[in-house]
Short mmCIF file of C-alpha atoms in Angstrom, two decimals:
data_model
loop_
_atom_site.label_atom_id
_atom_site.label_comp_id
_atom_site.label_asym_id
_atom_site.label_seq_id
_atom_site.Cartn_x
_atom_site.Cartn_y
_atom_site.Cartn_z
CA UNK G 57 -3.90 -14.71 8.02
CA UNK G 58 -0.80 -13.14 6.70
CA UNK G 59 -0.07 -11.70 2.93
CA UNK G 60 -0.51 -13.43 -0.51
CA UNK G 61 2.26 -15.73 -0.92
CA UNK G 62 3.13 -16.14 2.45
CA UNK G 63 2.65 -20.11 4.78
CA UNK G 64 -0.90 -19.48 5.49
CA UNK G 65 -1.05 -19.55 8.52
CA UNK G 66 2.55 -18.43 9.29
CA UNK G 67 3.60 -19.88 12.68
CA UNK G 68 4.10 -17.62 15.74
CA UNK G 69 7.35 -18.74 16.05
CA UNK G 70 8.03 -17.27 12.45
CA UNK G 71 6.18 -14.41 13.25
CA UNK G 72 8.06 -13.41 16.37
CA UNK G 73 11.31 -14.05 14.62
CA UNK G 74 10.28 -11.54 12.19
CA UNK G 75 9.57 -9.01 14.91
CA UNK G 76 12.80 -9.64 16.66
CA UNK G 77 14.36 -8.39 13.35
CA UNK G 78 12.80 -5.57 13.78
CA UNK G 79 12.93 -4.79 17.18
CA UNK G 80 17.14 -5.03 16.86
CA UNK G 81 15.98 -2.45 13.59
CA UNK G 82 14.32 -0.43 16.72
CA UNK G 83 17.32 -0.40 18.84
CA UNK G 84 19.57 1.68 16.19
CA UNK G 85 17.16 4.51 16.25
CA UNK G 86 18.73 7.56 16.65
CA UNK G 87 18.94 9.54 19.79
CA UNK G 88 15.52 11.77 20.14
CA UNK G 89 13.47 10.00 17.99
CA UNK G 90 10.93 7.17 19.09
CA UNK G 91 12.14 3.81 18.93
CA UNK G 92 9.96 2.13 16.41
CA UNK G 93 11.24 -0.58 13.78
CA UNK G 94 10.49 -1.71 10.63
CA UNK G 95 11.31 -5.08 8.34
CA UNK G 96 9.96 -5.76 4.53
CA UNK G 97 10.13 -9.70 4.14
CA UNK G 98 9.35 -11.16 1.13
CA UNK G 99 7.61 -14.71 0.54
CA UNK G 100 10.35 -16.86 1.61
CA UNK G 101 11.08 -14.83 4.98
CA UNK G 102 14.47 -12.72 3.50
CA UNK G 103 14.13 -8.94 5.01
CA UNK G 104 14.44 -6.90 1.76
CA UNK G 105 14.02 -3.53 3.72
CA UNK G 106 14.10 -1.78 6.86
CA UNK G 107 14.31 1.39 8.84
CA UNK G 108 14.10 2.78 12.07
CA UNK G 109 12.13 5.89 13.12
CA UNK G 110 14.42 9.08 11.98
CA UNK G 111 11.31 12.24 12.17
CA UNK G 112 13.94 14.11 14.81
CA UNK G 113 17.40 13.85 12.89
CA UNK G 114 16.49 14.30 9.52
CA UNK G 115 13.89 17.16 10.39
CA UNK G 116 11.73 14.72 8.37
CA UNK G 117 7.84 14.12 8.64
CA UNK G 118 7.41 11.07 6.81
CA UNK G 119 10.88 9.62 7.77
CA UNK G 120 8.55 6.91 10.07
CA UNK G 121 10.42 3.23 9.83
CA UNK G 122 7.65 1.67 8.18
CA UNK G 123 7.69 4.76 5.35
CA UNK G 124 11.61 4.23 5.02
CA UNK G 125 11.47 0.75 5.27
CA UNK G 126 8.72 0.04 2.74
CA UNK G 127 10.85 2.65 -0.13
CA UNK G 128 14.18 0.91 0.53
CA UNK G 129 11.90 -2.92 -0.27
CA UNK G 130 10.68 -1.15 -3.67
CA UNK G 131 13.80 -0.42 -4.49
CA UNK G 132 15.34 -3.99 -3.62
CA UNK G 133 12.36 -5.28 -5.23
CA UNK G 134 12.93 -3.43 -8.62
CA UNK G 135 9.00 -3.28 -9.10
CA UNK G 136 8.42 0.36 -7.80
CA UNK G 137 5.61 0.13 -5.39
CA UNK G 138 4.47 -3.26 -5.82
CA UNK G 139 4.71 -5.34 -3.01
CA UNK G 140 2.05 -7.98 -2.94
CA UNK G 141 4.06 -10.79 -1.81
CA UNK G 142 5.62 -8.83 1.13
CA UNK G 143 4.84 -8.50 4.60
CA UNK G 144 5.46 -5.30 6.71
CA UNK G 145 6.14 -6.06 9.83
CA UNK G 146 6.75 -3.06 12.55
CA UNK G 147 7.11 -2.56 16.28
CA UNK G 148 4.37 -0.02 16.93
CA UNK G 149 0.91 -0.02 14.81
CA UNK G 150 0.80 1.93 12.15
CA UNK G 151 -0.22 5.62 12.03
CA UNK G 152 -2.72 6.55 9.32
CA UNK G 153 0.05 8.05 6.96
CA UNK G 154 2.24 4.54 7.35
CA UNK G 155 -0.87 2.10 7.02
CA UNK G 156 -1.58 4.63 3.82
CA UNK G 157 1.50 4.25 2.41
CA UNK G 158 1.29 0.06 3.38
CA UNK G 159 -1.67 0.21 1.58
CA UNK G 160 -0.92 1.86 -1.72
CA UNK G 161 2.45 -0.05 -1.82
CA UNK G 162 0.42 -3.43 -2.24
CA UNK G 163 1.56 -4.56 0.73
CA UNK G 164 0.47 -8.34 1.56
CA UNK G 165 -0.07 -8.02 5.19
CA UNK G 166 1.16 -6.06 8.44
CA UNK G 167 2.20 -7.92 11.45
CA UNK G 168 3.06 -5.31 14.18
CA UNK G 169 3.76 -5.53 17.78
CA UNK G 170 2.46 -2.83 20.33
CA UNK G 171 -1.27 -1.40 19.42
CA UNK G 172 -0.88 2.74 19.53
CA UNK G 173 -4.01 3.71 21.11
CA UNK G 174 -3.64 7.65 20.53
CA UNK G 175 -2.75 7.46 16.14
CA UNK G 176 -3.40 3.61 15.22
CA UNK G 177 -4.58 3.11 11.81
CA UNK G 178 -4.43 -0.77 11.66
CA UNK G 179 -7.64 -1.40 14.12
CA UNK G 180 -7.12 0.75 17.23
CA UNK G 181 -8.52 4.27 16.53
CA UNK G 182 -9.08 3.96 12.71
CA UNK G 183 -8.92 1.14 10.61
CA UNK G 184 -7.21 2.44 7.54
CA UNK G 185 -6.08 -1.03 6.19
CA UNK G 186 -9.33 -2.81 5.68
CA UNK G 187 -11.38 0.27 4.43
CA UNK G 188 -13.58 -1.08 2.06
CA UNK G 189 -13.11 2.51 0.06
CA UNK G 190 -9.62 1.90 -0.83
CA UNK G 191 -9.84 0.00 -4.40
CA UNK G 192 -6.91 -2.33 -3.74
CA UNK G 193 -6.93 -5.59 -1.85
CA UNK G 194 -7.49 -6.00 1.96
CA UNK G 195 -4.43 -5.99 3.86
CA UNK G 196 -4.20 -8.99 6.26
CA UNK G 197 -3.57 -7.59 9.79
CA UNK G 198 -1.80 -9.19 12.97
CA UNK G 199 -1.06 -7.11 16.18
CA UNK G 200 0.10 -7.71 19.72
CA UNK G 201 3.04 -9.67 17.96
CA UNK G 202 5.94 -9.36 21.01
CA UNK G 203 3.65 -6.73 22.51
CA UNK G 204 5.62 -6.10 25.78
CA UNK G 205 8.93 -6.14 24.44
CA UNK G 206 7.67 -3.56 21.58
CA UNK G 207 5.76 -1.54 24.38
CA UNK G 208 8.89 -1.58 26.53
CA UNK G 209 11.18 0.08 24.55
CA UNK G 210 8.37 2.64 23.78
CA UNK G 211 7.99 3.38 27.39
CA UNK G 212 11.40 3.53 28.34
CA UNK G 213 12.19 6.06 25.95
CA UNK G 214 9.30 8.58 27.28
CA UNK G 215 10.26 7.26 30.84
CA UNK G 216 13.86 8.44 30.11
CA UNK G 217 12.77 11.91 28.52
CA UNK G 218 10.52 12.59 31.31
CA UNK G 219 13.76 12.69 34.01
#
């Protein structure tokens, strides 16, 4: 189940189309930083933000794609932080700082593709997005979305820095 105002339930095919977006979004990372992509779509599908991962060259902490992804959709949006009728969806799960920031944002749901067992915050070491604490609505979750192909580009990056 996806985000208010999205098909319930939206198709895999739509899903994975959604992902590809943001897998291309992965591929212009720059060079040092781990290749992880991120798309804002809105109720009728249209990406209304993205970013890629840019920690390394902007000597940024919070410059993670979902973080830059989810301020450029505000600002397309024109309603600040609210972004009920959007869906996030990223290559890599969502660290606790990124599912925060999903979360206080409004965000209708997450679709993401690789789980991150070491700092995932959408189910696979904390579940940041469903906390019943948090007074805002549950965000509807879907993971493993294009899992290899996410995975893959994660691994080949580390595989390459390893040499």
């Amino acid at each position: 189940m996806i985000g208010a105002g999205l098909p319930r339930p939206v198709p895999e095919q739509q899903t994975e189309r959604w992902m590809q977006m943001a897998l291309d979004v992965a591929k212009r990372t720059p060079p040092g930083d781990v290749p992880v992509g991120a798309v804002v779509v809105d109720a009728s599908g249209h990406v209304v933000g993205e970013g890629c991962n840019e920690r390394e060259s902007t000597g940024d902490p919070t410059a993670h794609a979902e973080v830059i992804a989810l301020r450029a959709a505000a600002r397309e949006v024109g309603d600040g932080w609210r972004l009920e009728n959007h869906t996030l969806v990223v290559t890599l799960e969502p660290c606790v700082m990124c599912a925060g920031a999903a979360v206080t944002s409004r965000i209708g749901g997450i679709i993401f593709g690789a789980y991150e067992p070491k700092t995932g915050a959408c189910g696979s070491v904390i579940d940041v997005v469903r906390d019943p604490a948090w007074p805002f609505p549950t965000v509807d979750v879907r993971g493993g979305v294009l899992e290899r192909e996410c995975q893959d580009l994660v691994e080949e990056f580390f595989a390459r820095r390893r040499k």
